């Protein structure tokens, strides 16, 4: 199995990988936007998760970090951001 780091060793695969990335852009953008929309409600001052308030909690900090990682996500260079474990 070849990984992204192996592309330097196999230049013939660079164009194949570039084509694959291009084909995935829309899908990845849609996924990212869905994740952002799916966590919007957590920013409300009275939001709760599993009955616990999120305001001023470690969970809110986790979600804010996750949302920041989603906004900065670059398919060509980054791994997909992962949800906080408690939110899976």
Short mmCIF file of C-alpha atoms in Angstrom, two decimals:
data_model
loop_
_atom_site.label_atom_id
_atom_site.label_comp_id
_atom_site.label_asym_id
_atom_site.label_seq_id
_atom_site.Cartn_x
_atom_site.Cartn_y
_atom_site.Cartn_z
CA UNK A 1 0.00 0.00 0.00
CA UNK A 2 1.34 3.38 -1.00
CA UNK A 3 0.81 6.54 1.00
CA UNK A 4 1.00 10.23 0.20
CA UNK A 5 4.62 10.27 1.34
CA UNK A 6 5.47 7.71 -1.34
CA UNK A 7 4.60 10.06 -4.21
CA UNK A 8 8.14 11.40 -4.33
CA UNK A 9 9.38 7.86 -4.95
CA UNK A 10 6.75 7.27 -7.66
CA UNK A 11 6.42 10.41 -9.80
CA UNK A 12 4.12 8.57 -12.23
CA UNK A 13 1.49 8.51 -9.48
CA UNK A 14 1.59 12.23 -8.80
CA UNK A 15 -0.87 13.06 -11.60
CA UNK A 16 -3.16 10.21 -10.59
CA UNK A 17 -3.19 11.54 -7.04
CA UNK A 18 -3.74 15.13 -8.23
CA UNK A 19 -6.73 13.95 -10.31
CA UNK A 20 -8.15 12.09 -7.33
CA UNK A 21 -7.80 15.16 -5.11
CA UNK A 22 -9.56 17.29 -7.68
CA UNK A 23 -12.43 14.80 -7.88
CA UNK A 24 -12.84 14.81 -4.09
CA UNK A 25 -12.91 18.61 -3.56
CA UNK A 26 -16.67 19.02 -3.77
CA UNK A 27 -17.35 16.01 -1.57
CA UNK A 28 -14.88 17.18 1.09
CA UNK A 29 -16.24 20.73 1.02
CA UNK A 30 -19.78 19.39 1.46
CA UNK A 31 -18.65 17.17 4.34
CA UNK A 32 -16.89 20.10 6.04
CA UNK A 33 -19.88 22.38 5.63
CA UNK A 34 -22.17 19.68 7.02
CA UNK A 35 -19.96 19.27 10.09
CA UNK A 36 -19.94 23.04 10.67
CA UNK A 37 -23.72 23.22 10.31
CA UNK A 38 -24.14 20.19 12.53
CA UNK A 39 -22.29 21.92 15.36
CA UNK A 40 -23.73 25.44 15.02
CA UNK A 41 -26.30 24.81 17.74
CA UNK A 42 -23.55 24.08 20.26
CA UNK A 43 -22.51 27.73 20.19
CA UNK A 44 -25.84 28.92 21.62
CA UNK A 45 -25.49 30.18 25.21
CA UNK A 46 -28.08 27.69 26.48
CA UNK A 47 -26.89 24.66 24.46
CA UNK A 48 -26.66 21.31 26.23
CA UNK A 49 -25.22 17.96 25.23
CA UNK A 50 -26.36 14.82 27.04
CA UNK A 51 -28.10 17.09 29.54
CA UNK A 52 -24.95 19.05 30.40
CA UNK A 53 -24.55 22.76 29.57
CA UNK A 54 -21.84 23.45 27.03
CA UNK A 55 -21.21 27.11 27.90
CA UNK A 56 -17.82 27.60 29.59
CA UNK A 57 -17.10 23.87 29.51
CA UNK A 58 -14.21 21.81 28.17
CA UNK A 59 -16.64 20.35 25.65
CA UNK A 60 -17.33 23.79 24.21
CA UNK A 61 -13.58 24.36 23.89
CA UNK A 62 -13.31 21.00 22.08
CA UNK A 63 -16.06 21.99 19.65
CA UNK A 64 -14.54 25.41 19.02
CA UNK A 65 -11.18 23.76 18.25
CA UNK A 66 -12.87 21.22 15.99
CA UNK A 67 -14.74 23.96 14.10
CA UNK A 68 -11.51 25.91 13.69
CA UNK A 69 -9.77 22.80 12.32
CA UNK A 70 -12.67 22.30 9.90
CA UNK A 71 -12.35 25.85 8.58
CA UNK A 72 -8.59 25.44 8.09
CA UNK A 73 -8.84 21.93 6.59
CA UNK A 74 -6.98 21.53 3.30
CA UNK A 75 -7.67 18.25 1.52
CA UNK A 76 -4.35 18.34 -0.29
CA UNK A 77 -2.17 18.59 2.81
CA UNK A 78 -4.19 17.72 5.91
CA UNK A 79 -5.87 14.72 7.43
CA UNK A 80 -9.58 15.14 8.03
CA UNK A 81 -10.26 16.80 11.37
CA UNK A 82 -11.75 14.39 13.87
CA UNK A 83 -14.71 15.09 16.10
CA UNK A 84 -14.04 15.20 19.80
CA UNK A 85 -14.41 11.68 21.18
CA UNK A 86 -17.37 12.59 23.35
CA UNK A 87 -19.26 13.81 20.25
CA UNK A 88 -18.98 10.62 18.16
#
